[in-house]
Amino acid sequence: MPVRSRTTALLVAGAATASGALVLGAGRGLPEWLFGAALLTFALLVTHRGVVGILEARGASARAAALSAVDVGDVARRAVAAERERLSGDITRRLRELVSAVGAEVSAAREAADPGPGLARIHRLAQEASAELRRQLGLLRRPAEDDPAGSADAGVMSPRPVRADVAAAAAAGLLAAVEAVVHPRAEGLPWSWGSVLLTALTAVTVVAVRTAPAAGACAAGALYVAAAVVGAPVTGGFWCLVTVGGLLWSLTAAGAGGPDGAAAVVLVTGSVTATGWRDPDNLAVLVGFELVAVVAGLVTGRARRRADRSARAAADRRRSLAAATSAAVAAERGSFAREVHDVVSHTVGVVAVQAAAGQVSWPDRPDVARRTLDVIGDAVDGALAELERLEVDRPAQRTELDVTALVDRIRAGGTRVRSVLPARLPSSCVDVVYRVVQECLTNVVRHARGAAATVEVEAVGSAVRVVVSDDGPGAGEAGRGYGLIGLAERVAFVGGTLTYGPPPTGRGFRVTVVLPVATEQVPEPVP
């Protein structure tokens, strides 16, 4: 049996027991016991509903207070950590497998008498890794779908009486009709069919208790008065607890003011006036349970409104936390996408170009072919190390030596690079400078083969200026795709600016980045 049903059964049993004890003590009979049990049951049920409402309001307030105490930053940080862990497992696994396969092929080709087939396999793996990278970046760039919203009709009250209300009204009307005949005859008083009909009509107004309680209460109050005026008064009885008590409780729970409050006044005034005029012996009982219904309704309504306010506050707070978390996770996905692109795209570009160069060189220039394997191996080792760092946490802070090593690695691959680098870079800029140089030189390797590149990093007031250019045939694919988009986001994040396009000569491609420096003194560049 559900908890609510068990509670109701216990309250009914307690009311019946208490009424029986009172009736036996007073020497009364079965009718008095039934009436007393009904009154006590009504009082206990509405009181219980009020207590439950208060407890629910307190629980809702406690939940809202707990949510308001939650630190948005902590929630966002936990969400970001969980997202990075998920991305590290889901996104980098396949890429790491492909890069590792390239490394295995490099080891095998170094030992082989003819490295040509191995270089061909390396080239195919590089193409597969490039395709997988584009797929993974597309997944990372795809915005997360919003949680499905609840139905707009959820919780909206039906404009028509529900089946339970109709059944309750029918039962109340039948009970009222029976009581309108039985009670007068039991007391030796006359009865009339008009009184029976008007009593039943008053009872069935409970059909509107949930859909239109104000209209139901006004109708019941008017029927009380009309029946008293025409001399066929409404007969009191058990049905009053259901109809009058139910309508008053519903109205006062909704609010003591406005149309609902006015309708409650109409019902109380009509029922009390008519009963005091035509049935004064039952007036005290009527006033008593109406008072209980009104007080319990007011208490329950206040508790409900408090619970609703707390629920709305909690919902607003949850939305705020969800929005902050969503923004943080989206930023983390973008950051992770840039990291993965920078690591894998650079390596794949170097591997593809070197593998093609090795295939062309073998067997006429075996020393060149073997050297391409060394360059590929170094690129693979660096990529695996960076992917491993990505899976653990954000990569460690880079230094000027990393930028120099990057330029040297591109030179070793056969690309002519002239560089002007400072002896020291501000810590706030060094990682972005590295990524700028890495992306630009990777584009030169991929899209401007045979071109010479120039890398210039210098201090300009309180900023660091990075210019990477080449003398290739033009922008080619360098001006499109994820690389420069992600680079622009990275630069904008630290407050810098990025421009790119053909230089004034019209030949080649140039990328210019200006990064602000916070509080650090930027050294003069060293040629």
PDB file of N, CA, C and O in Angstrom, residues 114-158:
ATOM      1  N   ASP A 114      65.568  -2.166 -47.727  1.00  0.00           N
ATOM      2  CA  ASP A 114      64.852  -1.276 -48.635  1.00  0.00           C
ATOM      3  C   ASP A 114      63.756  -0.558 -47.832  1.00  0.00           C
ATOM      4  O   ASP A 114      62.717  -1.149 -47.530  1.00  0.00           O
ATOM      5  N   PRO A 115      63.970   0.698 -47.452  1.00  0.00           N
ATOM      6  CA  PRO A 115      62.973   1.407 -46.654  1.00  0.00           C
ATOM      7  C   PRO A 115      61.790   1.935 -47.469  1.00  0.00           C
ATOM      8  O   PRO A 115      60.853   2.507 -46.913  1.00  0.00           O
ATOM      9  N   GLY A 116      61.830   1.735 -48.789  1.00  0.00           N
ATOM     10  CA  GLY A 116      60.776   2.278 -49.640  1.00  0.00           C
ATOM     11  C   GLY A 116      59.376   1.838 -49.250  1.00  0.00           C
ATOM     12  O   GLY A 116      58.487   2.682 -49.062  1.00  0.00           O
ATOM     13  N   PRO A 117      59.112   0.520 -49.118  1.00  0.00           N
ATOM     14  CA  PRO A 117      57.765   0.099 -48.709  1.00  0.00           C
ATOM     15  C   PRO A 117      57.353   0.670 -47.349  1.00  0.00           C
ATOM     16  O   PRO A 117      56.190   1.036 -47.145  1.00  0.00           O
ATOM     17  N   GLY A 118      58.314   0.737 -46.426  1.00  0.00           N
ATOM     18  CA  GLY A 118      57.981   1.312 -45.108  1.00  0.00           C
ATOM     19  C   GLY A 118      57.615   2.772 -45.215  1.00  0.00           C
ATOM     20  O   GLY A 118      56.674   3.251 -44.554  1.00  0.00           O
ATOM     21  N   LEU A 119      58.340   3.518 -46.048  1.00  0.00           N
ATOM     22  CA  LEU A 119      58.014   4.931 -46.240  1.00  0.00           C
ATOM     23  C   LEU A 119      56.631   5.093 -46.874  1.00  0.00           C
ATOM     24  O   LEU A 119      55.888   6.027 -46.541  1.00  0.00           O
ATOM     25  N   ALA A 120      56.283   4.171 -47.772  1.00  0.00           N
ATOM     26  CA  ALA A 120      54.944   4.230 -48.378  1.00  0.00           C
ATOM     27  C   ALA A 120      53.870   3.995 -47.313  1.00  0.00           C
ATOM     28  O   ALA A 120      52.829   4.674 -47.291  1.00  0.00           O
ATOM     29  N   ARG A 121      54.121   3.007 -46.451  1.00  0.00           N
ATOM     30  CA  ARG A 121      53.140   2.756 -45.378  1.00  0.00           C
ATOM     31  C   ARG A 121      53.051   3.941 -44.415  1.00  0.00           C
ATOM     32  O   ARG A 121      51.972   4.293 -43.935  1.00  0.00           O
ATOM     33  N   ILE A 122      54.193   4.558 -44.136  1.00  0.00           N
ATOM     34  CA  ILE A 122      54.206   5.738 -43.268  1.00  0.00           C
ATOM     35  C   ILE A 122      53.381   6.863 -43.893  1.00  0.00           C
ATOM     36  O   ILE A 122      52.609   7.543 -43.206  1.00  0.00           O
ATOM     37  N   HIS A 123      53.521   7.032 -45.194  1.00  0.00           N
ATOM     38  CA  HIS A 123      52.762   8.081 -45.887  1.00  0.00           C
ATOM     39  C   HIS A 123      51.256   7.807 -45.798  1.00  0.00           C
ATOM     40  O   HIS A 123      50.453   8.723 -45.550  1.00  0.00           O
ATOM     41  N   ARG A 124      50.875   6.536 -45.979  1.00  0.00           N
ATOM     42  CA  ARG A 124      49.439   6.194 -45.868  1.00  0.00           C
ATOM     43  C   ARG A 124      48.928   6.415 -44.445  1.00  0.00           C
ATOM     44  O   ARG A 124      47.811   6.906 -44.233  1.00  0.00           O
ATOM     45  N   LEU A 125      49.739   6.048 -43.464  1.00  0.00           N
ATOM     46  CA  LEU A 125      49.334   6.275 -42.071  1.00  0.00           C
ATOM     47  C   LEU A 125      49.189   7.760 -41.765  1.00  0.00           C
ATOM     48  O   LEU A 125      48.294   8.173 -41.012  1.00  0.00           O
ATOM     49  N   ALA A 126      50.061   8.572 -42.343  1.00  0.00           N
ATOM     50  CA  ALA A 126      49.961  10.016 -42.140  1.00  0.00           C
ATOM     51  C   ALA A 126      48.659  10.553 -42.719  1.00  0.00           C
ATOM     52  O   ALA A 126      47.989  11.400 -42.115  1.00  0.00           O
ATOM     53  N   GLN A 127      48.280  10.047 -43.898  1.00  0.00           N
ATOM     54  CA  GLN A 127      47.020  10.468 -44.495  1.00  0.00           C
ATOM     55  C   GLN A 127      45.835  10.013 -43.638  1.00  0.00           C
ATOM     56  O   GLN A 127      44.857  10.760 -43.449  1.00  0.00           O
ATOM     57  N   GLU A 128      45.903   8.803 -43.111  1.00  0.00           N
ATOM     58  CA  GLU A 128      44.827   8.305 -42.244  1.00  0.00           C
ATOM     59  C   GLU A 128      44.740   9.124 -40.962  1.00  0.00           C
ATOM     60  O   GLU A 128      43.645   9.449 -40.487  1.00  0.00           O
ATOM     61  N   ALA A 129      45.895   9.470 -40.395  1.00  0.00           N
ATOM     62  CA  ALA A 129      45.909  10.292 -39.190  1.00  0.00           C
ATOM     63  C   ALA A 129      45.338  11.678 -39.462  1.00  0.00           C
ATOM     64  O   ALA A 129      44.630  12.257 -38.627  1.00  0.00           O
ATOM     65  N   SER A 130      45.627  12.224 -40.649  1.00  0.00           N
ATOM     66  CA  SER A 130      45.093  13.532 -41.008  1.00  0.00           C
ATOM     67  C   SER A 130      43.573  13.484 -41.099  1.00  0.00           C
ATOM     68  O   SER A 130      42.868  14.386 -40.608  1.00  0.00           O
ATOM     69  N   ALA A 131      43.037  12.418 -41.717  1.00  0.00           N
ATOM     70  CA  ALA A 131      41.582  12.270 -41.819  1.00  0.00           C
ATOM     71  C   ALA A 131      40.948  12.090 -40.432  1.00  0.00           C
ATOM     72  O   ALA A 131      39.894  12.661 -40.129  1.00  0.00           O
ATOM     73  N   GLU A 132      41.604  11.289 -39.596  1.00  0.00           N
ATOM     74  CA  GLU A 132      41.077  11.078 -38.246  1.00  0.00           C
ATOM     75  C   GLU A 132      41.112  12.369 -37.440  1.00  0.00           C
ATOM     76  O   GLU A 132      40.184  12.661 -36.664  1.00  0.00           O
ATOM     77  N   LEU A 133      42.164  13.168 -37.636  1.00  0.00           N
ATOM     78  CA  LEU A 133      42.252  14.446 -36.928  1.00  0.00           C
ATOM     79  C   LEU A 133      41.101  15.361 -37.332  1.00  0.00           C
ATOM     80  O   LEU A 133      40.472  15.987 -36.480  1.00  0.00           O
ATOM     81  N   ARG A 134      40.820  15.424 -38.630  1.00  0.00           N
ATOM     82  CA  ARG A 134      39.701  16.268 -39.069  1.00  0.00           C
ATOM     83  C   ARG A 134      38.382  15.786 -38.472  1.00  0.00           C
ATOM     84  O   ARG A 134      37.537  16.589 -38.071  1.00  0.00           O
ATOM     85  N   ARG A 135      38.208  14.473 -38.412  1.00  0.00           N
ATOM     86  CA  ARG A 135      36.976  13.937 -37.829  1.00  0.00           C
ATOM     87  C   ARG A 135      36.864  14.288 -36.349  1.00  0.00           C
ATOM     88  O   ARG A 135      35.810  14.729 -35.862  1.00  0.00           O
ATOM     89  N   GLN A 136      37.958  14.118 -35.623  1.00  0.00           N
ATOM     90  CA  GLN A 136      37.931  14.398 -34.190  1.00  0.00           C
ATOM     91  C   GLN A 136      37.718  15.881 -33.919  1.00  0.00           C
ATOM     92  O   GLN A 136      36.971  16.256 -33.009  1.00  0.00           O
ATOM     93  N   LEU A 137      38.344  16.718 -34.713  1.00  0.00           N
ATOM     94  CA  LEU A 137      38.158  18.157 -34.526  1.00  0.00           C
ATOM     95  C   LEU A 137      36.719  18.557 -34.848  1.00  0.00           C
ATOM     96  O   LEU A 137      36.156  19.451 -34.210  1.00  0.00           O
ATOM     97  N   GLY A 138      36.116  17.888 -35.824  1.00  0.00           N
ATOM     98  CA  GLY A 138      34.709  18.156 -36.115  1.00  0.00           C
ATOM     99  C   GLY A 138      33.819  17.796 -34.940  1.00  0.00           C
ATOM    100  O   GLY A 138      32.874  18.520 -34.609  1.00  0.00           O
ATOM    101  N   LEU A 139      34.118  16.682 -34.270  1.00  0.00           N
ATOM    102  CA  LEU A 139      33.346  16.290 -33.085  1.00  0.00           C
ATOM    103  C   LEU A 139      33.536  17.298 -31.960  1.00  0.00           C
ATOM    104  O   LEU A 139      32.585  17.649 -31.254  1.00  0.00           O
ATOM    105  N   LEU A 140      34.766  17.750 -31.771  1.00  0.00           N
ATOM    106  CA  LEU A 140      35.036  18.709 -30.703  1.00  0.00           C
ATOM    107  C   LEU A 140      34.384  20.054 -30.989  1.00  0.00           C
ATOM    108  O   LEU A 140      33.980  20.765 -30.058  1.00  0.00           O
ATOM    109  N   ARG A 141      34.281  20.400 -32.253  1.00  0.00           N
ATOM    110  CA  ARG A 141      33.693  21.687 -32.623  1.00  0.00           C
ATOM    111  C   ARG A 141      32.179  21.665 -32.589  1.00  0.00           C
ATOM    112  O   ARG A 141      31.533  22.697 -32.587  1.00  0.00           O
ATOM    113  N   ARG A 142      31.602  20.450 -32.602  1.00  0.00           N
ATOM    114  CA  ARG A 142      30.150  20.353 -32.632  1.00  0.00           C
ATOM    115  C   ARG A 142      29.590  20.788 -31.285  1.00  0.00           C
ATOM    116  O   ARG A 142      29.987  20.264 -30.246  1.00  0.00           O
ATOM    117  N   PRO A 143      28.659  21.750 -31.264  1.00  0.00           N
ATOM    118  CA  PRO A 143      28.112  22.197 -29.981  1.00  0.00           C
ATOM    119  C   PRO A 143      27.331  21.097 -29.310  1.00  0.00           C
ATOM    120  O   PRO A 143      26.650  20.299 -29.963  1.00  0.00           O
ATOM    121  N   ALA A 144      27.435  21.058 -27.976  1.00  0.00           N
ATOM    122  CA  ALA A 144      26.692  20.058 -27.217  1.00  0.00           C
ATOM    123  C   ALA A 144      25.205  20.346 -27.310  1.00  0.00           C
ATOM    124  O   ALA A 144      24.764  21.480 -27.261  1.00  0.00           O
ATOM    125  N   GLU A 145      24.420  19.281 -27.466  1.00  0.00           N
ATOM    126  CA  GLU A 145      22.976  19.457 -27.550  1.00  0.00           C
ATOM    127  C   GLU A 145      22.427  19.780 -26.178  1.00  0.00           C
ATOM    128  O   GLU A 145      22.868  19.258 -25.158  1.00  0.00           O
ATOM    129  N   ASP A 146      21.440  20.666 -26.177  1.00  0.00           N
ATOM    130  CA  ASP A 146      20.801  21.022 -24.918  1.00  0.00           C
ATOM    131  C   ASP A 146      19.999  19.835 -24.407  1.00  0.00           C
ATOM    132  O   ASP A 146      19.528  18.990 -25.168  1.00  0.00           O
ATOM    133  N   ASP A 147      19.852  19.804 -23.089  1.00  0.00           N
ATOM    134  CA  ASP A 147      19.005  18.790 -22.517  1.00  0.00           C
ATOM    135  C   ASP A 147      17.580  18.992 -23.007  1.00  0.00           C
ATOM    136  O   ASP A 147      17.110  20.113 -23.118  1.00  0.00           O
ATOM    137  N   PRO A 148      16.878  17.911 -23.321  1.00  0.00           N
ATOM    138  CA  PRO A 148      15.508  18.077 -23.795  1.00  0.00           C
ATOM    139  C   PRO A 148      14.661  18.772 -22.766  1.00  0.00           C
ATOM    140  O   PRO A 148      14.675  18.429 -21.595  1.00  0.00           O
ATOM    141  N   ALA A 149      13.963  19.788 -23.198  1.00  0.00           N
ATOM    142  CA  ALA A 149      13.136  20.555 -22.269  1.00  0.00           C
ATOM    143  C   ALA A 149      11.895  19.778 -21.917  1.00  0.00           C
ATOM    144  O   ALA A 149      11.408  18.941 -22.670  1.00  0.00           O
ATOM    145  N   GLY A 150      11.409  20.053 -20.739  1.00  0.00           N
ATOM    146  CA  GLY A 150      10.173  19.411 -20.311  1.00  0.00           C
ATOM    147  C   GLY A 150       9.010  19.901 -21.144  1.00  0.00           C
ATOM    148  O   GLY A 150       9.063  20.909 -21.825  1.00  0.00           O
ATOM    149  N   SER A 151       7.967  19.142 -21.122  1.00  0.00           N
ATOM    150  CA  SER A 151       6.783  19.520 -21.889  1.00  0.00           C
ATOM    151  C   SER A 151       6.241  20.842 -21.406  1.00  0.00           C
ATOM    152  O   SER A 151       6.164  21.114 -20.215  1.00  0.00           O
ATOM    153  N   ALA A 152       5.834  21.684 -22.356  1.00  0.00           N
ATOM    154  CA  ALA A 152       5.296  22.991 -22.000  1.00  0.00           C
ATOM    155  C   ALA A 152       3.976  22.866 -21.281  1.00  0.00           C
ATOM    156  O   ALA A 152       3.552  23.772 -20.572  1.00  0.00           O
ATOM    157  N   ASP A 153       3.334  21.713 -21.441  1.00  0.00           N
ATOM    158  CA  ASP A 153       2.039  21.536 -20.807  1.00  0.00           C
ATOM    159  C   ASP A 153       2.148  20.879 -19.447  1.00  0.00           C
ATOM    160  O   ASP A 153       1.135  20.638 -18.791  1.00  0.00           O
ATOM    161  N   ALA A 154       3.382  20.524 -19.037  1.00  0.00           N
ATOM    162  CA  ALA A 154       3.531  19.828 -17.761  1.00  0.00           C
ATOM    163  C   ALA A 154       3.038  20.706 -16.630  1.00  0.00           C
ATOM    164  O   ALA A 154       3.402  21.857 -16.490  1.00  0.00           O
ATOM    165  N   GLY A 155       2.243  20.133 -15.781  1.00  0.00           N
ATOM    166  CA  GLY A 155       1.761  20.844 -14.608  1.00  0.00           C
ATOM    167  C   GLY A 155       0.609  21.777 -14.887  1.00  0.00           C
ATOM    168  O   GLY A 155       0.108  22.425 -13.979  1.00  0.00           O
ATOM    169  N   VAL A 156       0.139  21.909 -16.161  1.00  0.00           N
ATOM    170  CA  VAL A 156      -0.967  22.797 -16.471  1.00  0.00           C
ATOM    171  C   VAL A 156      -2.264  22.104 -16.105  1.00  0.00           C
ATOM    172  O   VAL A 156      -2.512  20.965 -16.499  1.00  0.00           O
ATOM    173  N   MET A 157      -3.107  22.789 -15.351  1.00  0.00           N
ATOM    174  CA  MET A 157      -4.346  22.193 -14.903  1.00  0.00           C
ATOM    175  C   MET A 157      -5.302  21.999 -16.073  1.00  0.00           C
ATOM    176  O   MET A 157      -5.449  22.860 -16.920  1.00  0.00           O
ATOM    177  N   SER A 158      -5.939  20.847 -16.121  1.00  0.00           N
ATOM    178  CA  SER A 158      -6.889  20.579 -17.188  1.00  0.00           C
ATOM    179  C   SER A 158      -8.090  21.498 -17.064  1.00  0.00           C
ATOM    180  O   SER A 158      -8.571  21.759 -15.964  1.00  0.00           O
TER     181      SER A 158
END
